[in-house]
CSV table of C-alpha atoms in Angstrom, one decimal:
chain,number,residue,atom,x,y,z
A,688,MET,CA,13.6,156.7,45.4
A,689,PRO,CA,14.1,159.0,48.4
A,690,ASN,CA,14.0,157.2,51.8
A,691,PRO,CA,12.3,159.7,54.2
A,692,ASP,CA,13.0,159.5,57.8
A,693,ARG,CA,10.1,157.8,59.8
A,694,ASP,CA,9.9,161.2,62.0
A,695,SER,CA,9.2,163.1,58.8
A,696,PHE,CA,5.7,161.6,58.7
A,697,GLY,CA,3.2,163.6,60.8
A,698,SER,CA,0.8,160.8,61.1
A,699,VAL,CA,-0.1,157.2,60.0
A,700,GLU,CA,-2.4,158.6,57.3
A,701,ASP,CA,0.4,160.3,55.6
A,702,LEU,CA,2.5,157.1,55.7
A,703,MET,CA,-0.3,155.1,54.1
A,704,SER,CA,-0.8,157.7,51.3
A,705,TYR,CA,3.0,157.7,50.6
A,706,LEU,CA,3.0,153.9,50.4
A,707,SER,CA,0.0,153.9,48.0
A,708,ALA,CA,1.7,156.4,45.8
A,709,ILE,CA,4.8,154.1,45.6
A,710,GLU,CA,2.6,151.2,44.7
A,711,THR,CA,0.9,153.0,41.8
A,712,THR,CA,4.4,154.2,40.5
A,713,VAL,CA,5.7,150.6,40.5
A,714,GLU,CA,2.6,149.3,38.7
A,715,ASP,CA,2.9,151.9,35.9
A,716,GLU,CA,6.5,151.1,35.3
A,717,VAL,CA,5.9,147.5,35.2
A,718,ALA,CA,3.1,148.0,32.7
A,719,LYS,CA,5.4,150.1,30.5
A,720,ILE,CA,8.1,147.5,30.6
A,721,ALA,CA,5.6,144.7,29.7
A,722,ASP,CA,4.1,146.7,26.8
A,723,HIS,CA,7.6,147.3,25.4
A,724,PHE,CA,8.5,143.7,25.8
A,725,ASP,CA,5.3,142.6,23.9
A,726,SER,CA,6.0,145.0,21.0
A,727,ILE,CA,9.5,143.7,20.8
A,728,THR,CA,8.1,140.1,20.8
A,729,ASP,CA,5.6,140.9,18.2
A,730,ASN,CA,8.2,142.5,15.9
A,731,ILE,CA,10.4,139.3,16.2
A,732,ALA,CA,7.5,137.0,15.5
A,733,THR,CA,6.5,139.0,12.5
A,734,SER,CA,10.0,139.1,11.1
A,735,LEU,CA,10.4,135.2,11.6
A,736,ARG,CA,7.1,134.6,10.1
A,737,THR,CA,7.8,136.7,7.0
A,738,THR,CA,11.4,135.2,6.6
A,739,LEU,CA,10.4,131.6,7.0
A,740,GLY,CA,7.3,131.9,5.0
A,741,ASP,CA,9.3,133.0,1.8
A,742,HIS,CA,11.6,130.0,2.0
A,743,SER,CA,10.4,126.9,0.0
A,744,TRP,CA,12.6,124.4,1.8
A,745,LEU,CA,10.3,124.4,4.8
A,746,PRO,CA,7.4,122.0,4.6
A,747,LYS,CA,3.9,123.4,4.4
A,748,SER,CA,2.9,122.1,7.7
A,749,THR,CA,5.5,124.1,9.5
A,750,ARG,CA,5.1,127.2,7.4
A,751,PRO,CA,3.2,130.1,9.2
A,752,LEU,CA,-0.3,130.8,8.1
A,753,PRO,CA,-0.7,133.7,5.9
A,754,PRO,CA,-2.4,136.8,7.5
A,755,PRO,CA,-6.1,136.9,7.0
A,756,PRO,CA,-7.4,139.0,4.1
A,757,THR,CA,-8.6,142.5,5.0
A,758,PRO,CA,-12.4,142.7,4.9
A,759,THR,CA,-13.9,144.7,2.0
A,760,ALA,CA,-17.3,146.4,2.0
A,761,THR,CA,-19.7,144.6,-0.2
A,762,PRO,CA,-22.0,146.9,-2.3
A,763,MET,CA,-25.6,147.2,-1.0
A,764,GLY,CA,-28.6,146.3,-3.0
A,765,TYR,CA,-31.4,148.8,-4.1
A,766,LEU,CA,-33.5,147.8,-1.0
A,767,GLU,CA,-30.7,148.1,1.5
A,768,SER,CA,-29.7,151.5,-0.1
A,769,SER,CA,-33.3,152.7,0.3
A,770,LYS,CA,-33.6,151.5,3.8
A,771,ASP,CA,-30.3,153.3,4.6
A,772,TRP,CA,-31.5,156.6,3.0
A,773,VAL,CA,-34.8,156.4,4.7
A,774,SER,CA,-33.1,156.0,8.1
A,775,ARG,CA,-30.8,159.0,7.4
A,776,HIS,CA,-33.7,161.3,6.1
A,777,ARG,CA,-36.6,160.6,8.2
A,778,ALA,CA,-38.1,164.0,8.2
A,779,ILE,CA,-38.1,164.1,4.3
A,780,THR,CA,-39.5,160.7,4.1
A,781,ALA,CA,-42.3,161.6,6.5
A,782,ALA,CA,-43.2,164.7,4.4
A,783,VAL,CA,-43.1,162.7,1.1
A,784,VAL,CA,-45.3,159.9,2.6
A,785,CYS,CA,-47.9,162.5,4.0
A,786,PHE,CA,-48.0,164.3,0.7
A,787,LEU,CA,-48.4,161.1,-1.5
A,788,GLY,CA,-50.9,159.7,0.9
A,789,THR,CA,-53.1,162.7,1.0
A,790,GLY,CA,-53.1,163.0,-2.8
A,791,ALA,CA,-53.9,159.4,-3.2
A,792,PHE,CA,-56.7,159.6,-0.6
A,793,LEU,CA,-58.2,162.8,-2.4
A,794,LEU,CA,-57.8,161.1,-5.8
A,795,TRP,CA,-59.5,157.9,-4.5
A,796,ARG,CA,-62.5,159.8,-3.0
A,797,ARG,CA,-62.9,161.8,-6.2
A,798,ARG,CA,-63.1,158.7,-8.4
A,799,ARG,CA,-65.4,157.1,-5.8
A,800,LEU,CA,-67.7,160.0,-5.8
A,801,ASP,CA,-67.6,160.2,-9.6
A,802,ARG,CA,-68.8,156.6,-9.8
A,803,VAL,CA,-71.8,157.3,-7.7
A,804,LYS,CA,-75.0,157.2,-9.6
A,805,ARG,CA,-76.7,160.6,-9.3
A,806,ARG,CA,-80.4,160.6,-10.2
A,807,ALA,CA,-83.2,162.8,-9.0
A,808,LYS,CA,-86.0,161.4,-6.8
A,809,ARG,CA,-89.2,160.1,-8.5
A,810,GLY,CA,-92.7,159.0,-7.5
A,811,LYS,CA,-93.8,155.5,-7.1
A,812,ASN,CA,-95.1,155.4,-10.7
A,813,GLY,CA,-91.8,156.8,-12.1
A,814,GLN,CA,-93.1,160.2,-12.4
A,815,ARG,CA,-90.6,163.2,-12.1
A,816,THR,CA,-91.2,165.1,-9.0
A,817,ASP,CA,-88.2,167.5,-8.6
A,818,VAL,CA,-88.4,170.9,-10.3
A,819,VAL,CA,-85.3,173.1,-10.9
A,820,ILE,CA,-85.5,176.8,-12.3
A,821,LEU,CA,-82.3,177.5,-14.3
A,822,ALA,CA,-82.1,181.3,-14.6
A,823,GLY,CA,-79.6,182.1,-17.3
A,824,PRO,CA,-79.4,183.2,-20.9
A,825,PRO,CA,-80.9,180.4,-23.0
A,826,SER,CA,-78.4,180.9,-25.8
A,827,ALA,CA,-75.4,180.5,-23.3
A,828,PRO,CA,-73.6,177.1,-23.7
A,829,ILE,CA,-73.4,176.7,-20.0
A,830,THR,CA,-77.2,177.1,-19.6
A,831,ARG,CA,-77.8,174.6,-22.4
A,832,SER,CA,-75.3,172.1,-20.9
A,833,LEU,CA,-76.7,172.3,-17.3
A,834,SER,CA,-80.2,172.0,-18.6
A,835,LEU,CA,-79.5,168.9,-20.7
A,836,ASP,CA,-77.6,167.3,-17.8
A,837,LEU,CA,-80.2,168.0,-15.2
A,838,GLU,CA,-82.9,166.7,-17.5
A,839,ARG,CA,-80.9,163.6,-18.0
A,840,ARG,CA,-80.7,162.9,-14.3
A,841,GLY,CA,-84.4,163.2,-13.7
A,842,PHE,CA,-85.2,166.8,-12.9
A,843,ILE,CA,-88.0,169.0,-14.6
A,844,VAL,CA,-86.2,172.2,-15.8
A,845,TYR,CA,-87.6,175.5,-16.3
A,846,ILE,CA,-85.6,178.2,-18.1
A,847,PRO,CA,-87.0,181.9,-17.8
A,848,VAL,CA,-87.5,183.5,-21.2
A,849,ASN,CA,-88.6,186.9,-22.2
A,850,SER,CA,-89.0,186.6,-26.0
A,851,LEU,CA,-90.4,184.3,-28.6
A,852,TRP,CA,-86.9,183.6,-30.0
A,853,GLU,CA,-85.6,182.3,-26.7
A,854,GLU,CA,-88.8,180.1,-26.2
A,855,ARG,CA,-88.2,178.6,-29.7
A,856,MET,CA,-84.5,177.9,-28.8
A,857,ILE,CA,-85.6,175.9,-25.8
A,858,GLN,CA,-88.3,174.0,-27.8
A,859,ALA,CA,-85.6,173.2,-30.4
A,860,GLU,CA,-83.9,171.0,-27.9
A,861,ALA,CA,-86.9,168.6,-28.2
A,862,LYS,CA,-86.9,167.7,-24.5
A,863,ALA,CA,-90.3,167.4,-22.8
A,864,ASP,CA,-88.9,168.2,-19.3
A,865,ILE,CA,-86.8,171.3,-20.4
A,866,ARG,CA,-89.6,174.0,-20.5
A,867,PRO,CA,-89.6,177.7,-21.0
A,868,LEU,CA,-90.9,179.9,-18.2
A,869,HIS,CA,-92.3,183.3,-19.4
A,870,LEU,CA,-90.9,185.9,-17.0
A,871,ASP,CA,-90.2,189.7,-17.1
A,872,VAL,CA,-88.3,190.9,-14.2
A,873,THR,CA,-88.9,194.5,-15.0
A,874,SER,CA,-92.7,194.0,-14.6
A,875,PRO,CA,-94.0,193.4,-11.2
A,876,SER,CA,-97.3,192.0,-12.6
A,877,SER,CA,-95.4,189.5,-14.7
A,878,LEU,CA,-93.4,188.4,-11.7
A,879,THR,CA,-96.5,187.8,-9.6
A,880,SER,CA,-98.3,186.0,-12.5
A,881,THR,CA,-95.3,183.7,-12.9
A,882,ILE,CA,-95.0,183.0,-9.2
A,883,ARG,CA,-98.7,182.1,-9.1
A,884,LYS,CA,-98.3,179.8,-12.1
A,885,VAL,CA,-95.2,178.0,-10.6
A,886,THR,CA,-97.2,177.6,-7.3
A,887,GLU,CA,-100.1,175.9,-9.2
A,888,LEU,CA,-97.7,173.5,-11.1
A,889,LEU,CA,-96.3,172.3,-7.9
A,890,HIS,CA,-99.6,171.2,-6.5
A,891,PRO,CA,-101.1,167.7,-7.5
A,892,SER,CA,-103.8,167.8,-10.2
A,893,GLU,CA,-105.8,165.4,-12.3
A,894,THR,CA,-102.8,164.7,-14.6
A,895,LEU,CA,-100.3,164.9,-11.7
A,896,ARG,CA,-100.8,162.3,-8.9
A,897,TYR,CA,-97.8,163.3,-6.8
A,898,PRO,CA,-97.0,166.9,-5.8
A,899,LEU,CA,-93.9,168.4,-7.3
A,900,ARG,CA,-91.0,169.7,-5.2
A,901,PHE,CA,-89.3,172.9,-5.9
A,902,VAL,CA,-85.7,171.8,-5.1
A,903,ALA,CA,-83.4,174.5,-6.5
A,904,LEU,CA,-83.0,177.9,-8.1
A,905,ILE,CA,-79.9,178.2,-10.1
A,906,LEU,CA,-78.7,181.7,-10.9
A,907,LEU,CA,-76.1,182.3,-13.6
A,908,PRO,CA,-75.3,186.0,-13.6
A,909,GLN,CA,-73.0,186.6,-16.5
A,910,THR,CA,-69.7,188.5,-16.2
A,911,PRO,CA,-69.7,191.7,-18.3
A,912,SER,CA,-67.4,191.2,-21.3
A,913,PRO,CA,-66.9,194.5,-23.2
A,914,PRO,CA,-65.5,194.4,-26.7
A,915,GLN,CA,-62.1,195.9,-25.5
A,916,SER,CA,-60.6,196.8,-22.3
A,917,GLN,CA,-61.7,200.1,-20.8
A,918,ALA,CA,-60.6,202.2,-18.0
A,919,ILE,CA,-62.9,203.4,-15.3
A,920,ALA,CA,-62.7,206.9,-16.7
A,921,GLN,CA,-63.9,205.8,-20.1
A,922,ILE,CA,-67.0,203.9,-18.9
A,923,SER,CA,-70.1,205.9,-19.3
A,924,ALA,CA,-72.9,206.1,-16.8
A,925,ASP,CA,-75.2,204.2,-19.4
A,926,SER,CA,-72.7,201.3,-19.4
A,927,TRP,CA,-72.7,201.1,-15.6
A,928,SER,CA,-76.4,201.2,-15.5
A,929,ASP,CA,-76.8,198.5,-18.0
A,930,ALA,CA,-74.2,196.3,-16.2
A,931,PHE,CA,-75.9,196.6,-12.9
A,932,SER,CA,-79.4,196.1,-14.4
A,933,ILE,CA,-78.5,193.1,-16.5
A,934,HIS,CA,-76.0,191.2,-14.3
A,935,LEU,CA,-77.0,192.2,-10.7
A,936,LEU,CA,-80.5,193.7,-10.6
A,937,SER,CA,-82.2,191.0,-12.7
A,938,PRO,CA,-80.9,187.9,-10.8
A,939,PHE,CA,-81.6,189.7,-7.4
A,940,THR,CA,-85.1,190.7,-8.5
A,941,LEU,CA,-85.7,187.1,-9.6
A,942,LEU,CA,-84.5,185.6,-6.3
A,943,GLN,CA,-86.5,188.0,-4.1
A,944,ALA,CA,-89.7,187.0,-6.1
A,945,PHE,CA,-89.0,183.2,-5.5
A,946,LEU,CA,-87.8,183.7,-1.9
A,947,PRO,CA,-91.2,182.8,-0.3
A,948,LEU,CA,-91.6,179.7,-2.5
A,949,LEU,CA,-88.0,178.6,-1.8
A,950,THR,CA,-88.5,178.9,1.8
A,951,SER,CA,-91.6,176.9,2.0
A,952,HIS,CA,-90.0,174.1,0.1
A,953,GLN,CA,-86.6,174.4,1.7
A,954,SER,CA,-84.9,174.6,-1.5
A,955,SER,CA,-81.3,175.3,-2.5
A,956,ILE,CA,-80.1,178.4,-4.1
A,957,LEU,CA,-77.1,178.2,-6.4
A,958,PHE,CA,-75.0,181.2,-7.6
A,959,ILE,CA,-72.7,180.2,-10.6
A,960,ASN,CA,-70.3,182.7,-12.1
A,961,HIS,CA,-66.7,182.9,-13.5
A,962,THR,CA,-64.4,184.3,-10.9
A,963,ASN,CA,-60.7,183.7,-12.1
A,964,SER,CA,-60.2,187.1,-13.5
A,965,PRO,CA,-62.3,189.1,-11.1
A,966,SER,CA,-60.4,187.4,-8.2
A,967,LEU,CA,-57.2,189.4,-9.2
A,968,SER,CA,-59.1,192.6,-9.9
A,969,PRO,CA,-57.1,193.2,-13.1
A,970,PRO,CA,-56.9,196.9,-14.4
A,971,LEU,CA,-59.0,197.9,-17.4
A,972,HIS,CA,-61.9,195.5,-16.2
A,973,GLY,CA,-64.0,197.8,-14.0
A,974,GLU,CA,-67.3,196.5,-15.0
A,975,ALA,CA,-66.4,192.8,-14.5
A,976,ASN,CA,-64.6,193.4,-11.1
A,977,VAL,CA,-67.4,195.6,-9.6
A,978,VAL,CA,-70.1,193.1,-10.6
A,979,ALA,CA,-68.1,190.0,-9.4
A,980,HIS,CA,-67.4,191.6,-6.0
A,981,ALA,CA,-70.9,192.9,-5.7
A,982,LEU,CA,-72.2,189.4,-6.2
A,983,ASP,CA,-69.7,188.0,-3.6
A,984,SER,CA,-70.9,190.4,-0.9
A,985,TYR,CA,-74.6,189.7,-1.8
A,986,VAL,CA,-74.0,185.9,-1.4
A,987,SER,CA,-72.0,186.4,1.8
A,988,THR,CA,-74.7,188.5,3.3
A,989,MET,CA,-77.6,186.4,2.3
A,990,ARG,CA,-75.7,183.3,3.7
A,991,LYS,CA,-75.6,185.0,7.1
A,992,GLU,CA,-79.1,185.8,6.9
A,993,ALA,CA,-80.2,182.3,6.0
A,994,ALA,CA,-80.9,181.2,9.6
A,995,ALA,CA,-83.6,183.9,9.8
A,996,ILE,CA,-85.0,183.3,6.4
A,997,GLY,CA,-85.4,179.5,6.7
A,998,ASP,CA,-83.6,176.2,6.1
A,999,ILE,CA,-82.3,177.2,2.7
A,1000,ASN,CA,-79.0,175.8,1.4
A,1001,ILE,CA,-76.9,178.7,-0.3
A,1002,VAL,CA,-74.0,177.5,-2.5
A,1003,HIS,CA,-71.8,179.8,-4.5
A,1004,LEU,CA,-69.9,177.8,-7.3
A,1005,ARG,CA,-66.9,179.8,-8.3
A,1006,LEU,CA,-65.9,178.7,-11.8
A,1007,GLY,CA,-62.3,178.4,-13.2
A,1008,ALA,CA,-61.1,177.1,-16.5
A,1009,LEU,CA,-63.6,174.7,-18.0
A,1010,ASP,CA,-63.4,172.9,-21.2
A,1011,TYR,CA,-66.5,171.4,-22.9
A,1012,GLU,CA,-66.1,168.8,-25.6
A,1013,SER,CA,-69.1,167.9,-27.9
A,1014,ASP,CA,-71.4,165.1,-26.6
A,1015,ARG,CA,-72.4,162.2,-28.6
A,1016,ASN,CA,-75.6,164.1,-29.6
A,1017,ALA,CA,-74.0,166.8,-31.8
A,1018,HIS,CA,-77.3,168.5,-32.6
A,1019,GLN,CA,-78.0,169.2,-28.9
A,1020,MET,CA,-74.7,170.9,-28.1
A,1021,ALA,CA,-72.6,172.0,-31.1
A,1022,VAL,CA,-70.9,175.0,-29.4
A,1023,ALA,CA,-67.8,174.5,-27.4
A,1024,LEU,CA,-67.3,176.6,-24.4
A,1025,ARG,CA,-64.0,177.7,-23.0
A,1026,TYR,CA,-63.5,179.8,-19.9
A,1027,ASP,CA,-60.2,181.6,-20.1
A,1028,VAL,CA,-58.5,182.0,-16.8
A,1029,CYS,CA,-57.4,185.6,-17.2
A,1030,ALA,CA,-57.6,186.7,-20.8
A,1031,ALA,CA,-58.0,190.4,-21.3
A,1032,PRO,CA,-60.6,191.1,-23.9
A,1033,THR,CA,-58.3,193.2,-26.0
A,1034,THR,CA,-58.1,193.5,-29.8
A,1035,ARG,CA,-55.6,191.0,-31.2
A,1036,SER,CA,-53.8,191.1,-34.4
A,1037,ASP,CA,-54.4,188.5,-37.1
A,1038,SER,CA,-50.8,187.3,-36.7
A,1039,ALA,CA,-51.0,186.8,-32.9
A,1040,PRO,CA,-51.8,183.2,-32.0
A,1041,GLU,CA,-54.8,182.6,-29.9
A,1042,ARG,CA,-53.9,181.5,-26.3
A,1043,LYS,CA,-55.1,178.0,-25.5
A,1044,VAL,CA,-56.0,177.1,-21.9
A,1045,ARG,CA,-56.8,173.6,-21.0
A,1046,GLY,CA,-59.4,173.5,-18.2
A,1047,SER,CA,-61.3,170.9,-16.2
A,1048,PRO,CA,-63.9,168.9,-17.9
A,1049,PHE,CA,-67.4,170.2,-17.9
A,1050,ARG,CA,-68.7,167.1,-16.2
A,1051,GLN,CA,-67.2,168.2,-13.0
A,1052,LEU,CA,-69.6,171.3,-12.9
A,1053,HIS,CA,-72.4,168.9,-13.6
A,1054,LEU,CA,-71.6,166.8,-10.6
A,1055,GLU,CA,-71.0,169.7,-8.2
A,1056,VAL,CA,-74.3,171.2,-9.2
A,1057,PHE,CA,-76.2,168.0,-8.5
A,1058,ASP,CA,-74.5,167.6,-5.2
A,1059,ALA,CA,-75.4,171.2,-4.3
A,1060,ILE,CA,-79.0,170.7,-5.2
A,1061,VAL,CA,-79.4,167.5,-2.9
A,1062,GLY,CA,-77.7,169.3,-0.1
A,1063,LYS,CA,-74.2,167.5,-0.2
A,1064,ARG,CA,-72.3,170.8,-1.0
A,1065,ARG,CA,-72.6,173.9,1.2
A,1066,GLY,CA,-70.9,177.3,1.3
A,1067,THR,CA,-68.4,178.1,-1.5
A,1068,VAL,CA,-67.5,175.4,-4.0
A,1069,TYR,CA,-64.6,175.8,-6.4
A,1070,VAL,CA,-65.0,174.2,-9.8
A,1071,GLY,CA,-62.5,174.2,-12.7
A,1072,ARG,CA,-58.8,174.6,-13.0
A,1073,GLY,CA,-57.3,177.7,-11.2
A,1074,SER,CA,-60.5,178.7,-9.3
A,1075,ARG,CA,-59.2,178.2,-5.9
A,1076,THR,CA,-55.6,179.2,-6.8
A,1077,TYR,CA,-56.7,182.6,-8.3
A,1078,ASP,CA,-58.9,183.2,-5.2
A,1079,ILE,CA,-56.0,182.6,-2.8
A,1080,LEU,CA,-53.6,184.7,-5.1
A,1081,GLY,CA,-56.1,187.6,-5.0
A,1082,LYS,CA,-56.2,187.7,-1.3
A,1083,VAL,CA,-52.4,187.2,-0.7
A,1084,ILE,CA,-50.7,189.0,-3.5
A,1085,PRO,CA,-50.6,192.8,-3.2
A,1086,GLN,CA,-52.8,194.6,-5.6
A,1087,GLY,CA,-49.9,196.6,-7.1
A,1088,ILE,CA,-48.0,193.4,-8.1
A,1089,ALA,CA,-51.2,191.6,-9.4
A,1090,GLY,CA,-52.2,194.7,-11.5
A,1091,TRP,CA,-48.6,195.0,-12.9
A,1092,MET,CA,-48.6,191.3,-13.9
A,1093,LEU,CA,-51.8,191.3,-15.6
A,1094,SER,CA,-51.1,194.7,-17.4
A,1095,LEU,CA,-48.1,193.1,-19.2
A,1096,LYS,CA,-50.2,191.1,-21.6
A,1097,ALA,CA,-52.5,194.0,-22.4
A,1098,GLN,CA,-49.5,196.1,-23.2
A,1099,LYS,CA,-48.1,193.4,-25.4
A,1100,ASP,CA,-51.3,193.0,-27.4
A,1101,GLN,CA,-51.5,196.8,-27.8
A,1102,GLY,CA,-48.0,196.8,-29.0
A,1103,LEU,CA,-48.7,194.2,-31.7
A,1104,ASP,CA,-51.8,196.1,-32.8
A,1105,GLN,CA,-49.9,199.3,-33.1
A,1106,LYS,CA,-47.1,197.6,-35.0
A,1107,LYS,CA,-49.5,196.1,-37.5
A,1108,ALA,CA,-51.2,199.6,-38.0
A,1109,ASN,CA,-47.7,201.2,-38.5
A,1110,ASN,CA,-46.9,198.5,-41.2
A,1111,VAL,CA,-50.2,199.1,-42.9
A,1112,ALA,CA,-49.6,203.0,-42.9
A,1113,ASN,CA,-45.9,202.6,-44.1
A,1114,ALA,CA,-47.2,200.4,-47.0
A,1115,TRP,CA,-49.7,202.9,-48.0
A,1116,GLN,CA,-47.2,205.8,-47.8
A,1117,ALA,CA,-44.8,203.8,-50.0
A,1118,SER,CA,-47.3,203.2,-52.8
A,1119,PRO,CA,-47.2,205.0,-56.1
A,1120,GLU,CA,-50.7,206.3,-55.5
A,1121,TRP,CA,-49.7,208.2,-52.5
A,1122,GLU,CA,-46.5,209.5,-54.2
A,1123,LYS,CA,-48.8,211.0,-56.9
A,1124,VAL,CA,-51.1,212.5,-54.4
A,1125,ASP,CA,-48.2,214.2,-52.6
A,1126,HIS,CA,-46.7,215.4,-55.8
A,1127,VAL,CA,-50.0,217.0,-56.9
A,1128,SER,CA,-50.5,218.6,-53.4
A,1129,GLY,CA,-47.0,220.0,-53.6
A,1130,GLU,CA,-47.7,221.7,-57.0
A,1131,GLU,CA,-51.0,223.1,-55.7
A,1132,SER,CA,-49.4,224.6,-52.7
A,1133,THR,CA,-46.7,226.3,-55.0
């Protein structure tokens, strides 16, 4: 170590810093020597322990203890593994819990609402007091199903009819509270007479101690279903006129005639129509698309004007895929109804299998209609499988993609029909009769 001269330090501070550096250097060297000595001692002890432990002449009391065994990881159980996975994936766990919790809550609420007993109000003597007008084709299965369900829940159901055949069809149900209501929407005098008759029925009389309440008008505008798909260029003016008159003008005229009565009784107005296919606006379905969108615009406009009209509950039930199974009383409802979600009404070949679509039970529509009548449902209500999904897809998916997807099925069906026609033509051409005809025609031409 250098021994500097005392005069070489400029001040006392320099001398102190030099001495502290010497102290630090000495400590480092001593620590290194001690570590080296410890490692040598450990190696000697390990060698002695190993050497002496292998000799059997030493007594067991003087033999060195064997080294402790290395710890091994014990396998975790199912619960510990689950806890470890949850702690490492907290975000995924939270998302799964939220999804399952929301689904369980919705399922519980749906089952709880299904168990609620739904019955119409009655008078003190048990008399029925709530009147519903169900404006739909009497021969339609949906009209018959709703009328039977509403009658079973305690309503007096009137179905507008325009012919003796429709009146007998309603009377064949053998239900005293499902009654025909003669009505001709094309005749203003018939409308006025019917409104006067309904008004008189609602007031108490000698046989009616309690006044009746007009609680709802249910409109069932049917979607046009042509026998085969048609482009807009192929639809005649008469077809457009018939579609507008039957599916739009008739329900609008009926609603306008009953509107004063609905306002005075603060009734509910229900529009029920099938909307799966019109939501996507598929090609070759011009009439159905125009009628469905016109009805949507009409309902939306009327709902905005409801505040000025009066306290009226306007509900639009958009139907999806619904399946109806026969009731216990087979004579009351023998026709099964199946709404196809998006089936193009094209001509099918005999060998092509019919597409089966499993929908929601028809009871779901019954419950939603009752809740809408009593005011528990407002706005737009989606009923049936695919109703909400098709509505969202129709608003999100570009029209070009939706039209291309829906046209694939129509092209496939048309290809099957063309193939069948070609096979039939080839079979006729290969028959002996056609060969004879061709031979005779060839001789005549020569």
